[in-house]
Every structure is written in structure tokens, then in C-alpha cells.
Coordinates of C-alpha atoms in Angstrom, one line a residue:
M1 CA -26.8 11.2 -15.2
T2 CA -25.6 11.7 -18.7
D3 CA -23.0 9.4 -20.3
R4 CA -19.5 10.8 -20.7
S5 CA -16.3 9.9 -22.5
V6 CA -13.5 8.4 -20.5
R7 CA -10.8 11.0 -20.0
G8 CA -8.1 10.5 -22.5
F9 CA -10.2 7.8 -24.4
P10 CA -12.3 9.8 -27.0
R11 CA -15.1 7.5 -28.4
D12 CA -15.5 9.8 -31.5
D13 CA -12.1 8.5 -32.7
P14 CA -13.0 5.5 -34.9
S15 CA -9.5 4.0 -34.3
W16 CA -10.2 3.9 -30.5
T17 CA -11.7 0.4 -30.1
R18 CA -10.9 -2.9 -28.6
R19 CA -7.2 -3.5 -28.5
G20 CA -6.4 0.1 -29.2
F21 CA -8.0 0.9 -26.0
L22 CA -5.8 -1.5 -24.0
R23 CA -2.6 -0.5 -25.8
S24 CA -3.1 3.1 -25.2
A25 CA -4.1 2.6 -21.6
A26 CA -1.0 0.5 -21.0
A27 CA 1.2 3.3 -22.4
L28 CA -0.3 6.0 -20.1
T29 CA 2.3 5.7 -17.4
A30 CA 4.6 2.9 -18.1
V31 CA 7.6 5.1 -18.4
P32 CA 7.7 8.9 -17.8
V33 CA 8.7 10.6 -21.0
L34 CA 11.4 13.3 -20.5
V35 CA 12.1 15.4 -23.6
A36 CA 15.3 17.4 -23.4
A37 CA 14.5 21.2 -23.1
D38 CA 15.6 23.7 -25.7
P39 CA 18.3 25.7 -23.8
A40 CA 17.1 29.0 -25.0
V41 CA 13.6 28.4 -23.9
A42 CA 14.6 27.0 -20.6
A43 CA 16.8 30.1 -19.9
E44 CA 13.8 32.3 -20.7
E45 CA 11.2 30.5 -18.8
L46 CA 13.4 29.3 -15.9
P47 CA 16.0 32.0 -15.4
D48 CA 19.1 31.2 -13.4
F49 CA 18.1 27.5 -13.1
P50 CA 20.9 25.6 -11.3
A51 CA 23.6 24.7 -13.8
G52 CA 24.2 21.0 -14.2
V53 CA 20.6 20.0 -13.3
A54 CA 19.1 18.5 -16.5
L55 CA 15.9 20.2 -17.6
Y56 CA 13.1 18.5 -19.6
R57 CA 9.6 19.0 -20.9
S58 CA 7.2 16.2 -19.6
A59 CA 3.6 15.2 -19.6
Y60 CA 2.1 13.7 -16.5
R61 CA -0.5 10.8 -16.4
N62 CA -1.7 9.2 -13.3
W63 CA -2.4 5.4 -13.4
A64 CA -5.9 5.4 -14.9
G65 CA -5.3 8.6 -17.1
E66 CA -7.9 10.6 -15.2
I67 CA -5.4 13.2 -14.1
T68 CA -3.3 14.5 -16.8
A69 CA -1.0 17.5 -17.6
E70 CA 1.0 18.4 -20.7
G71 CA 4.2 20.4 -21.2
L72 CA 5.3 20.7 -17.7
W73 CA 8.9 21.6 -16.8
A74 CA 10.8 18.7 -15.1
C75 CA 14.2 18.0 -13.9
A76 CA 16.2 15.0 -13.1
P77 CA 18.6 15.7 -10.3
T78 CA 21.6 13.3 -10.2
G79 CA 21.8 13.3 -6.5
P80 CA 20.2 14.8 -3.3
G81 CA 22.4 17.9 -3.7
Q82 CA 21.0 18.8 -7.0
A83 CA 17.5 18.1 -5.7
V84 CA 18.1 20.7 -3.0
A85 CA 19.4 23.2 -5.6
A86 CA 16.2 22.8 -7.7
V87 CA 14.0 23.2 -4.6
N88 CA 15.8 26.4 -3.6
W89 CA 15.4 27.8 -7.1
A90 CA 11.7 27.0 -7.1
W91 CA 11.3 28.7 -3.8
R92 CA 13.1 31.9 -4.8
H93 CA 11.0 32.1 -8.2
G94 CA 7.6 31.3 -6.8
W95 CA 7.3 27.7 -8.2
T96 CA 6.1 24.6 -6.6
V97 CA 7.8 21.2 -6.7
R98 CA 6.2 17.8 -7.2
A99 CA 8.3 14.6 -6.8
R100 CA 7.3 12.3 -9.7
G101 CA 8.1 8.5 -9.6
S102 CA 6.1 6.0 -11.5
A103 CA 2.8 7.8 -11.2
H104 CA 1.1 4.6 -10.1
G105 CA -1.7 6.3 -8.2
W106 CA -5.1 7.7 -8.5
S107 CA -5.5 10.5 -6.0
P108 CA -4.4 14.2 -6.8
L109 CA -1.5 14.1 -4.4
T110 CA 1.0 14.8 -7.0
I111 CA -0.7 16.8 -9.8
T112 CA -4.2 18.2 -9.8
E113 CA -6.5 17.9 -12.9
G114 CA -6.2 21.2 -14.8
T115 CA -2.6 21.8 -14.0
S116 CA -0.7 23.3 -16.9
A117 CA 2.7 24.8 -17.7
D118 CA 1.3 28.2 -16.7
N119 CA 0.9 27.0 -13.0
R120 CA 4.7 27.1 -12.4
V121 CA 5.0 23.6 -11.3
L122 CA 8.4 21.8 -11.5
L123 CA 8.4 17.9 -11.6
V124 CA 11.3 16.4 -9.9
D125 CA 11.9 13.0 -11.5
T126 CA 13.3 10.6 -9.0
V127 CA 13.6 7.4 -11.1
S128 CA 16.5 8.6 -13.3
H129 CA 19.2 8.9 -10.8
L130 CA 17.9 8.7 -7.0
T131 CA 18.1 4.9 -7.2
G132 CA 21.1 4.0 -5.1
L133 CA 21.0 0.7 -3.1
A134 CA 23.6 -0.4 -0.4
L135 CA 23.5 -2.6 2.6
E136 CA 24.0 -0.6 5.8
S137 CA 24.2 -3.7 8.0
A138 CA 23.1 -7.3 8.1
S139 CA 19.5 -6.0 8.7
S140 CA 19.2 -2.7 7.1
V141 CA 19.5 -1.2 3.5
R142 CA 20.0 2.3 2.3
A143 CA 17.9 3.2 -0.7
G144 CA 17.2 6.1 -3.0
T145 CA 13.5 7.0 -3.2
G146 CA 13.4 6.6 -7.0
V147 CA 14.3 2.9 -6.8
T148 CA 11.5 0.6 -7.8
L149 CA 10.2 -2.1 -5.4
E150 CA 11.2 -4.8 -7.9
A151 CA 14.8 -3.5 -7.9
L152 CA 14.8 -3.1 -4.1
L153 CA 13.5 -6.7 -3.5
T154 CA 15.8 -8.1 -6.1
F155 CA 18.8 -6.5 -4.4
L156 CA 17.6 -7.7 -1.0
E157 CA 17.0 -11.3 -2.3
G158 CA 20.6 -11.3 -3.6
H159 CA 21.7 -10.8 0.1
G160 CA 19.3 -13.4 1.6
L161 CA 16.9 -10.6 2.8
G162 CA 13.3 -9.7 2.2
V163 CA 10.0 -8.3 3.5
T164 CA 6.8 -10.0 4.8
A165 CA 4.5 -8.3 2.3
A166 CA 4.6 -5.8 -0.5
P167 CA 2.3 -4.2 -3.1
A168 CA 1.7 -6.2 -6.1
P169 CA 3.1 -3.7 -8.7
G170 CA 6.9 -3.9 -8.9
G171 CA 7.1 -0.7 -10.8
L172 CA 6.2 1.4 -7.7
T173 CA 9.0 3.7 -6.7
L174 CA 9.9 3.4 -3.0
G175 CA 9.5 7.1 -2.4
G176 CA 5.9 6.9 -3.8
A177 CA 5.1 3.9 -1.7
L178 CA 6.3 5.5 1.5
A179 CA 4.5 8.7 0.9
V180 CA 1.0 6.7 1.0
D181 CA 1.8 4.0 3.4
A182 CA 1.7 1.3 0.8
H183 CA 1.1 -2.2 1.9
G184 CA 0.7 -5.8 0.9
T185 CA -1.4 -8.5 2.6
A186 CA -0.2 -10.3 5.7
V187 CA -1.1 -11.0 9.3
P188 CA 0.5 -13.8 11.3
A189 CA -0.9 -17.3 10.8
E190 CA -1.8 -19.4 13.8
G191 CA 1.4 -20.2 15.6
E192 CA 3.5 -17.9 13.3
R193 CA 6.4 -16.0 14.9
Q194 CA 7.3 -12.7 13.5
V195 CA 10.8 -12.7 11.8
P196 CA 13.1 -10.0 13.1
G197 CA 13.4 -7.2 10.6
H198 CA 9.9 -7.7 9.3
T199 CA 6.5 -6.1 9.8
Y200 CA 2.9 -6.9 9.1
G201 CA 2.2 -3.2 8.7
S202 CA 3.0 -0.8 5.9
L203 CA 6.4 -0.3 4.2
S204 CA 6.6 3.0 6.2
N205 CA 6.9 1.1 9.3
L206 CA 10.2 -0.4 8.2
V207 CA 11.9 3.0 8.0
L208 CA 14.9 3.5 10.5
E209 CA 15.9 6.9 9.1
L210 CA 15.1 9.2 6.2
T211 CA 16.6 12.3 4.6
A212 CA 14.3 15.0 3.4
V213 CA 14.7 18.5 1.8
V214 CA 13.4 20.9 4.5
W215 CA 13.5 24.5 5.4
D216 CA 16.4 25.7 7.6
E217 CA 15.8 29.0 9.4
D218 CA 19.3 29.6 10.2
S219 CA 20.6 29.5 6.7
G220 CA 17.5 30.9 5.2
A221 CA 17.2 28.1 2.6
Y222 CA 16.1 24.6 2.0
V223 CA 18.7 21.9 3.2
L224 CA 19.0 18.2 3.4
R225 CA 18.4 16.9 6.9
T226 CA 18.3 13.3 8.1
Y227 CA 15.8 12.2 10.7
G228 CA 16.0 9.1 12.9
R229 CA 12.9 7.0 13.6
D230 CA 12.9 8.2 17.2
E231 CA 12.6 11.9 16.2
A232 CA 9.2 13.6 16.4
D233 CA 9.4 15.2 13.0
C234 CA 10.0 11.9 11.4
A235 CA 6.5 10.8 12.4
A236 CA 5.0 13.2 9.9
L237 CA 7.5 12.4 7.1
L238 CA 7.0 8.7 7.3
T239 CA 3.7 9.0 5.3
H240 CA 3.7 12.6 4.0
L241 CA 1.2 12.4 1.1
G242 CA 3.5 14.4 -1.2
R243 CA 3.8 17.3 1.3
A244 CA 7.6 16.7 1.5
L245 CA 10.5 15.6 -0.7
V246 CA 12.3 12.6 0.8
T247 CA 15.4 11.6 -1.2
E248 CA 16.8 8.6 0.7
V249 CA 15.8 6.1 3.4
V250 CA 17.2 3.4 5.5
L251 CA 14.9 0.5 5.9
R252 CA 15.0 -2.4 8.4
V253 CA 14.8 -5.8 6.7
G254 CA 15.1 -9.4 7.7
A255 CA 15.8 -12.9 6.5
N256 CA 14.1 -13.7 3.3
T257 CA 11.5 -16.4 3.2
N258 CA 10.3 -18.8 0.5
L259 CA 6.5 -18.4 -0.1
R260 CA 4.0 -20.8 -1.7
C261 CA 1.0 -19.1 -3.4
V262 CA -2.1 -21.2 -4.1
S263 CA -4.9 -19.8 -6.2
R264 CA -8.4 -21.0 -6.1
T265 CA -11.5 -20.0 -8.1
D266 CA -13.9 -22.7 -6.7
I267 CA -15.2 -21.1 -3.4
P268 CA -18.5 -19.2 -3.7
A269 CA -18.5 -15.7 -2.5
G270 CA -21.4 -16.6 -0.2
E271 CA -19.2 -19.1 1.6
L272 CA -15.9 -17.1 1.5
F273 CA -17.6 -14.0 3.0
A274 CA -20.1 -15.8 5.2
E275 CA -21.3 -14.5 8.5
P276 CA -18.9 -15.1 11.5
G277 CA -19.2 -18.5 12.9
A278 CA -20.2 -20.1 9.7
D279 CA -18.6 -23.5 8.7
G280 CA -16.8 -23.9 5.6
R281 CA -14.1 -22.2 3.6
T282 CA -14.3 -18.7 5.0
F283 CA -11.7 -15.9 4.5
A284 CA -11.0 -16.0 8.2
S285 CA -10.2 -19.7 8.1
F286 CA -7.5 -19.0 5.4
L287 CA -6.1 -16.2 7.5
D288 CA -5.8 -18.7 10.4
Q289 CA -4.1 -21.2 8.2
A290 CA -1.6 -19.0 6.2
G291 CA -2.0 -15.3 7.3
R292 CA -1.5 -14.0 3.8
V293 CA -4.8 -13.8 1.8
E294 CA -6.2 -11.9 -1.1
A295 CA -9.6 -12.0 -2.8
I296 CA -10.3 -10.6 -6.2
W297 CA -14.1 -10.8 -6.9
F298 CA -15.1 -9.8 -10.5
A299 CA -18.3 -7.9 -10.8
F300 CA -21.4 -10.0 -11.3
T301 CA -19.7 -13.3 -10.7
E302 CA -20.0 -15.7 -7.7
F303 CA -16.5 -17.2 -7.4
P304 CA -13.7 -14.9 -6.3
W305 CA -10.0 -15.5 -7.4
L306 CA -8.6 -16.3 -4.0
K307 CA -4.8 -16.2 -3.4
V308 CA -3.2 -17.8 -0.3
W309 CA 0.5 -17.3 0.5
S310 CA 2.1 -19.5 3.1
V311 CA 5.7 -19.6 4.5
S312 CA 7.3 -22.8 3.0
P313 CA 11.0 -23.3 3.4
T314 CA 11.1 -26.1 0.8
R315 CA 9.2 -26.6 -2.3
P316 CA 5.9 -28.5 -1.9
L317 CA 5.6 -31.5 -4.2
T318 CA 2.8 -30.0 -6.2
S319 CA 4.1 -26.5 -6.4
R320 CA 6.0 -25.0 -9.5
R321 CA 9.2 -23.1 -8.7
V322 CA 9.2 -19.6 -10.0
N323 CA 12.4 -17.7 -10.5
S324 CA 11.0 -14.4 -11.3
P325 CA 7.9 -12.3 -10.6
Y326 CA 4.9 -11.6 -12.6
N327 CA 3.6 -15.2 -13.0
Y328 CA 0.0 -14.5 -14.1
P329 CA 0.5 -13.4 -17.8
F330 CA -3.2 -13.7 -18.4
S331 CA -3.6 -10.8 -16.0
D332 CA -0.8 -8.6 -17.4
N333 CA -1.5 -9.3 -21.0
I334 CA -5.2 -9.2 -21.4
P335 CA -6.8 -12.0 -23.3
T336 CA -8.6 -11.0 -26.4
P337 CA -12.2 -11.7 -25.2
V338 CA -11.5 -9.4 -22.2
A339 CA -9.8 -6.8 -24.4
D340 CA -12.7 -6.8 -27.0
L341 CA -15.3 -6.4 -24.3
A342 CA -13.5 -3.6 -22.5
G343 CA -12.9 -1.8 -25.9
R344 CA -16.6 -2.2 -26.9
I345 CA -17.8 -1.0 -23.4
V346 CA -15.8 2.2 -23.8
S347 CA -16.0 2.9 -27.5
D348 CA -19.8 2.0 -27.8
A349 CA -20.8 3.2 -24.3
A350 CA -22.0 -0.4 -23.9
W351 CA -21.9 -0.2 -20.0
Y352 CA -24.6 -2.8 -19.8
L353 CA -22.0 -5.4 -20.7
A354 CA -20.5 -5.1 -17.2
P355 CA -21.8 -8.6 -16.2
V356 CA -20.3 -10.1 -19.4
L357 CA -17.0 -8.4 -18.8
G358 CA -16.9 -9.6 -15.2
N359 CA -17.5 -13.2 -16.3
A360 CA -15.0 -12.9 -19.1
Q361 CA -12.4 -11.8 -16.4
Y362 CA -13.3 -14.6 -14.2
D363 CA -12.9 -17.1 -17.1
A364 CA -9.6 -15.6 -18.0
A365 CA -8.3 -16.1 -14.5
A366 CA -9.7 -19.6 -13.9
L367 CA -8.5 -20.9 -17.4
G368 CA -5.3 -18.9 -17.2
L369 CA -4.3 -20.4 -13.8
V370 CA -4.4 -23.9 -15.3
A371 CA -3.0 -23.0 -18.8
T372 CA 0.0 -21.3 -17.2
L373 CA 0.6 -23.7 -14.4
S374 CA 0.4 -20.8 -11.9
A375 CA -2.4 -22.1 -9.5
D376 CA 0.4 -23.4 -7.2
I377 CA 3.6 -21.6 -7.4
W378 CA 6.6 -21.4 -4.9
G379 CA 9.9 -19.5 -4.7
P380 CA 11.7 -16.6 -3.0
S381 CA 9.1 -14.1 -1.6
K382 CA 9.6 -11.4 -4.2
N383 CA 8.6 -13.9 -7.1
T384 CA 5.1 -14.5 -5.6
L385 CA 4.4 -11.1 -4.0
L386 CA 4.9 -9.0 -7.2
Y387 CA 2.4 -10.0 -9.9
L388 CA 1.2 -6.8 -11.5
R389 CA 2.8 -5.1 -14.6
P390 CA 1.9 -1.7 -16.3
T391 CA 0.3 -3.6 -19.1
T392 CA -2.7 -4.8 -17.1
L393 CA -6.1 -3.3 -17.6
R394 CA -6.1 0.3 -16.3
V395 CA -9.1 0.8 -13.9
T396 CA -10.0 3.5 -11.3
T397 CA -10.6 2.5 -7.7
N398 CA -11.8 3.6 -4.3
G399 CA -9.9 2.6 -1.2
S400 CA -10.6 2.2 2.5
A401 CA -9.0 0.5 5.5
V402 CA -11.1 -0.9 8.4
L403 CA -9.2 -1.1 11.7
T404 CA -10.6 -3.8 13.9
T405 CA -9.6 -6.9 15.9
R406 CA -8.4 -10.1 14.1
D407 CA -11.6 -12.0 15.3
Q408 CA -13.8 -9.4 13.6
V409 CA -12.3 -9.7 10.1
Q410 CA -15.0 -12.1 8.9
R411 CA -17.7 -9.9 10.2
V412 CA -16.4 -6.8 8.4
L413 CA -16.2 -8.8 5.2
A414 CA -19.7 -10.3 5.6
E415 CA -21.2 -6.8 6.2
F416 CA -19.3 -5.1 3.4
T417 CA -19.9 -7.7 0.7
A418 CA -23.6 -8.1 1.6
F419 CA -24.0 -4.3 1.2
Y420 CA -22.0 -4.3 -2.1
R421 CA -24.0 -7.1 -3.5
E422 CA -27.3 -5.6 -2.5
R423 CA -26.4 -2.1 -4.1
L424 CA -25.0 -3.6 -7.2
T425 CA -28.1 -5.7 -7.8
A426 CA -30.3 -2.5 -7.1
Y427 CA -28.4 -0.5 -9.6
A428 CA -28.6 -3.2 -12.2
A429 CA -32.3 -3.4 -11.8
L430 CA -32.4 0.2 -12.9
G431 CA -30.3 -0.5 -15.9
R432 CA -27.2 1.0 -14.3
F433 CA -23.9 -0.8 -14.2
P434 CA -21.3 1.3 -12.1
V435 CA -18.9 -1.6 -11.5
N436 CA -17.2 -3.6 -14.3
G437 CA -13.9 -4.5 -12.6
S438 CA -13.8 -6.2 -9.3
V439 CA -13.7 -6.0 -5.5
E440 CA -10.3 -6.6 -4.0
I441 CA -9.8 -7.5 -0.4
R442 CA -6.5 -7.6 1.6
V443 CA -5.8 -7.9 5.3
T444 CA -2.7 -6.5 7.2
G445 CA -1.4 -5.9 10.6
L446 CA -1.0 -2.3 12.0
D447 CA 2.2 -0.1 12.1
D448 CA 3.7 -1.2 15.4
P449 CA 6.8 1.0 15.8
A450 CA 8.5 -1.7 17.9
D451 CA 9.0 -3.6 14.7
A452 CA 11.7 -1.0 13.9
A453 CA 13.7 -2.1 17.0
V454 CA 14.6 1.5 17.7
D455 CA 14.1 2.9 21.3
G456 CA 11.4 5.6 21.1
A457 CA 10.5 4.8 17.5
R458 CA 7.6 6.9 16.3
T459 CA 4.5 5.7 14.6
P460 CA 3.7 7.2 11.0
L461 CA 1.2 9.9 12.0
L462 CA -0.7 9.8 8.7
S463 CA -0.5 6.0 8.0
A464 CA -3.9 4.5 7.7
L465 CA -2.4 1.7 9.8
R466 CA -1.5 3.9 12.8
P467 CA -2.9 2.1 15.8
S468 CA -5.8 3.7 17.6
E469 CA -5.0 5.1 21.1
A470 CA -8.7 4.7 22.0
H471 CA -8.7 1.0 21.0
P472 CA -5.3 -0.5 21.6
E473 CA -7.1 -3.9 21.1
W474 CA -7.4 -3.3 17.4
D475 CA -4.6 -5.1 15.6
T476 CA -5.7 -5.7 12.1
A477 CA -6.8 -3.7 9.0
V478 CA -9.2 -4.9 6.2
W479 CA -8.4 -3.2 3.0
L480 CA -11.4 -2.8 0.6
N481 CA -11.3 -1.8 -3.0
V482 CA -14.0 -1.5 -5.7
L483 CA -12.5 -1.2 -9.3
T484 CA -14.2 0.0 -12.4
L485 CA -13.2 1.5 -15.9
P486 CA -12.6 5.2 -15.8
G487 CA -15.6 7.2 -16.9
T488 CA -18.2 4.5 -16.0
P489 CA -21.6 6.2 -15.5
Y490 CA -22.9 6.1 -12.0
A491 CA -19.6 4.9 -10.6
E492 CA -19.1 7.9 -8.3
A493 CA -22.6 7.8 -7.0
F494 CA -22.1 4.1 -6.2
L495 CA -18.6 4.5 -4.6
R496 CA -20.0 7.3 -2.6
E497 CA -22.7 4.9 -1.3
M498 CA -19.9 2.4 -0.5
E499 CA -17.9 5.0 1.3
R500 CA -20.8 6.4 3.4
F501 CA -21.6 2.8 4.4
L502 CA -18.0 2.2 5.6
L503 CA -17.6 5.5 7.4
G504 CA -21.1 5.2 9.1
T505 CA -20.8 1.5 10.0
Y506 CA -17.2 1.6 11.2
D507 CA -17.2 5.0 12.9
G508 CA -14.9 4.0 15.9
G509 CA -17.2 1.8 17.9
H510 CA -16.2 -1.8 17.1
A511 CA -14.1 -0.8 14.1
L512 CA -12.8 2.3 12.3
A513 CA -12.7 3.2 8.6
R514 CA -9.8 5.4 7.2
V515 CA -9.2 6.3 3.6
E516 CA -6.5 4.6 1.4
W517 CA -4.4 7.7 0.4
S518 CA -3.4 6.5 -3.1
K519 CA -6.9 5.7 -4.3
G520 CA -10.4 7.3 -4.5
W521 CA -12.2 8.7 -1.5
A522 CA -14.4 11.8 -0.4
Y523 CA -16.9 11.0 -3.2
T524 CA -19.8 13.2 -4.2
D525 CA -22.2 11.7 -6.7
E526 CA -20.1 13.3 -9.4
A527 CA -16.4 13.1 -8.3
A528 CA -13.9 11.7 -6.0
W529 CA -11.8 13.9 -3.6
S530 CA -14.7 16.4 -3.5
D531 CA -16.9 15.9 -0.4
E532 CA -16.0 18.8 1.8
Q533 CA -17.3 17.1 5.0
V534 CA -15.0 14.1 4.5
L535 CA -12.1 16.2 3.6
G536 CA -12.5 18.7 6.3
T537 CA -13.9 16.7 9.3
T538 CA -14.3 13.0 8.7
I539 CA -10.7 12.3 7.6
P540 CA -9.0 14.4 10.4
T541 CA -11.3 12.8 13.0
S542 CA -10.5 9.3 11.8
F543 CA -6.7 9.9 12.5
G544 CA -7.4 11.8 15.7
E545 CA -7.4 15.6 15.8
T546 CA -4.2 15.8 17.9
A547 CA -2.3 13.6 15.4
W548 CA -3.7 15.3 12.4
R549 CA -2.7 18.8 13.7
Q550 CA 0.7 17.6 14.7
A551 CA 1.3 16.1 11.2
A552 CA 0.0 19.2 9.4
G553 CA 1.9 21.5 11.7
T554 CA 5.2 19.6 11.3
L555 CA 4.9 19.5 7.5
D556 CA 4.2 23.3 7.5
R557 CA 7.2 24.0 9.6
L558 CA 9.4 22.0 7.4
D559 CA 8.1 23.7 4.4
P560 CA 6.8 27.1 5.5
H561 CA 6.8 28.4 1.9
H562 CA 4.6 25.7 0.7
V563 CA 6.9 24.6 -2.1
F564 CA 5.8 20.9 -1.7
E565 CA 2.2 21.5 -2.1
N566 CA -0.7 21.7 -4.7
A567 CA -4.3 23.0 -4.5
F568 CA -5.7 19.7 -3.3
L569 CA -3.2 19.4 -0.5
D570 CA -3.9 22.8 0.6
R571 CA -7.7 22.0 0.8
L572 CA -6.8 18.8 2.6
F573 CA -4.6 20.3 5.3
R574 CA -6.3 23.6 5.8

């Protein structure tokens, strides 16, 4: 395999080194840039576009900069009505529509690589105006899909409300999070009772109703329609993968909690991920104690960064109270040694420095936790759940969820980490270093529709956390990610091996692997989202052929003109 430049990071530019690498990577998707359109050009290229809907020129960059597009047309509707007008214009003129939030994702669900202005794609920016927030009741909130998770959780906190778990990046939009069944990390600790209004599953499982732009046969146009959680069509829209445009949702929420988060970097991976039944400080033991656990295991190191959250109504004596999120500045603002190494690896093709970078990242975490007094923090849930800013190191990642029973979590982790360690060692022996980031591990419950407290509530059909009808005893999902810098040689081949191991080992017998929609999957030796067998057979089978056909059929019926589609989604659903 030949070496290749990182997309968007040209090594032949002498200025592209060290800190410049990180500054430019951080700028990739921090804020979508909308440049006001020239009215004359807009009138020529988008004739009869709805008056009053602001038009812009915009680039698109996904999180790691691996999918890019320049000079696309974009609009920023001020409300759902303008969104409908833009969609109907697109349908009548043969354009497609792609909702764009914060673009914090990896997979080609929004824009595919190679998209250009010639492809007649209209971005609908949700973050400018579709951001309304209002309490519907003491246990529900109405939210626009362009609102960020940080804004949503801040609003809820102000009313004494919150969620059990959430993704770490507060800049995610709610609409983007729901489209891909975004999740945090939480299962009930021993003796813990679920708080009404909360779920241990994905954010999609909190939806009570949603409003989407759908085709209406009677009026011969796209219209707004609101779906309750008990309606069959809602099941496909709860996790729609970008195959729909949802403008507003009502979420069930519950009483906020105070969480303590304790970080540790002193437990060897061999102990944390030991075989089931082993004594010591195992991952499963922390799940039993607290229920909310995350491990970040930097490549070529032995001691993972373990975070353990626990419900704590009052501040423990040793904990530092935190009044805002993002309490690990050493992670968001990359220390100079890590920045220099990452820059050198990319600019000089020094991929053999992966072990050095892994150890530098571990050192930054271990020392940073002490220096910033963030090893033991406590406060309202939002302030410990959200910890990742756009200024962090931009990496690419694969993603899988393994559905199993709670008592099999340690087994899954022992099997996966043993295989990962063996393959990483084997690659290194050949002078190949496909991973220079980390392994990340989280554990959640599944999407139990009873959590919505709505009679007849539907389960999200395409959520990776949808319970298995064949195995109702499965109640837990283990989320597994391997992170590495974009363009790392042999990364795709390595991640293909990881994926084939997961899909082969957890094929529905004692556990079942499903893909994590927002990340990398369907690997060949050269690229993600490219293995035709995984796309056409493995993925539909993992969700169940009946459920897959129901979801695809519903999304087709609600958008028969395929306005909300791109080339990749067409491959996936056909």
C-alpha cells in the first residue's frame, strides 16, 4: 500500500506542519460558513426560488475533513414553513435537499465525496433559525432540530430537567443526533431505579412527537406533518439517516441529576478488560458500581483513561464543583508535545511515531487531570456529560454496537481488546502503524419504547439500539470505536479486520453487532462505506429484513421523489 496525503492536509505545503495542522483541522467544521449569494447569480442558477428564503454559497466539511464540497448552494429557512417552500422548489426543479447542522459526523449520509455545485444539491442550514426551545409540560420540551445539545441541556437545566446520558460533543445539533441514534454511556447501576422521563437508550428514544417535511398525495406537494410516537411512520423517522427532513420534535425529559465523574489512569488494560470472572478492577465492576463508564485507550499504551460517572445528589468531599461543561482543557486544546507529534506524523509521513503519539496523549491526559483538578468533578449532569469541543484533535473512526446481555459485557470487551491488541502488534511487527489515536468504549441500554410513556409507542426501526425480537433477553449495547488520523496508511485494512471480527463473532448467537451510523463501517482494504456485502446483506440482516424493508418503504413513501437522498443512501436502501 502506498502512502497518501491526508485529504485536505497537503504535505507538500511547507507551512503545513505541527501547530498549523491542528489549527486548520479545528477550523474544518467549527462553524458552517454561509456567504450571501449574489442576487443576479442566484436568479440565474436557482430560478423562481422562494422569495424571503435567504440563499448562500457554502462549503461542506465533515468532522475529519475526509468528505468535502465547495461552492454549494445553501439556504437558511427562518422556520418550518420556509423549509417546506425550499423543498418544494427543489422537487419541482430536480434538485436534492440535504439538511446540514454542525457536520460532526464521518459517514456520507449528508454529502458524498465528489459532490459539487453541478450536482444540484441544496443544503438546508438548520442552525441559523430552527433553534426554538419551549417547555410543553413539566416533563416534555419542544425543540427545533437546529438547536445544539449544549443549548438544549442548558435550557433543561434551567428548569430542573435533564437526561441520563448524552454524546460528549455539545456542538451536535439535535436533528443530527436523532438522525443517527446518538447516545452517551449509561446503564443502571446495581440498585438504581430509572428516573421517569429518562432512558438508558439513544436520544431518539426520548421523542414523543416529531414534525417532518413529507409528500402529500392529495395536495401534490411536500407538506409539514406531525407524527406521534405511536404512529407507524414515526418508527422510520426516529432514526432516518438523512433520508428525511425533520424540523421540530417534542422530547420526554425528567428531573435533572447531579453527577460525579471520577477519572483514573492507573488501571492496566489487562485488568480492566480481563476475561469474565477475573478479580480486580474490571470494566464490569465499575458498571455495577456506577452504571456510567467510558474507557479511552490510547494506541500502544497500557493504561486507559477511565471515566466513571455516578449519581450524587450532594457534592462529595473530594470532588470539585463544576458550573459549566468542557472540563478537560488538555483534551480540547492540544498540548504542544501532542500537537508537534501529530503535525510531524502528517507532514513528514512519520507514521512509525504512532507509539510515541499514543504515549504522549496518555501523558497529556494523566498529567492534565492533575494539573486542572479535573480527576474528580461534580455538578449538574450537563457539566460532566459534555466534554468535547471542536478544537480537539480531528480523527477518523469506525463504529460498532454489540447487543448482548448485561452479564456478557466483560466477555465482549475481553474478546475485542484481545483481538485488537494482537492485530495491532502484528501490524507493528511489519512496520505498519494503522492506529495512532485510541480505542473508545461505552455501554448503554437499548431503546425501550416504554420509556416514552406513550401507549403503543414505536421503537426506532433503524436505531442500532432497537431490541432484538429473537433475543428479548439482550438488554445492553457495547459501543466500540477505533480512532486514527485521516489518511493513516493501512488504517482501512486494519479497520476491515476489526469489523469482520465483530460481525463474525457477534452474528446473532450470543450477541449481535450492528454498525454505528455516524462513523466508519463497510470497510474494504481501501475505503469505508464500500463493502457491497456489508451494505447490501449484512446491515439489513442485522436489523432484521422485515424492519429494514418497513423503514425503507416508509421513507420512500414519504419522499417518493427522492428529494432527501444522495448517491450513497440510494446504494444503502436499494
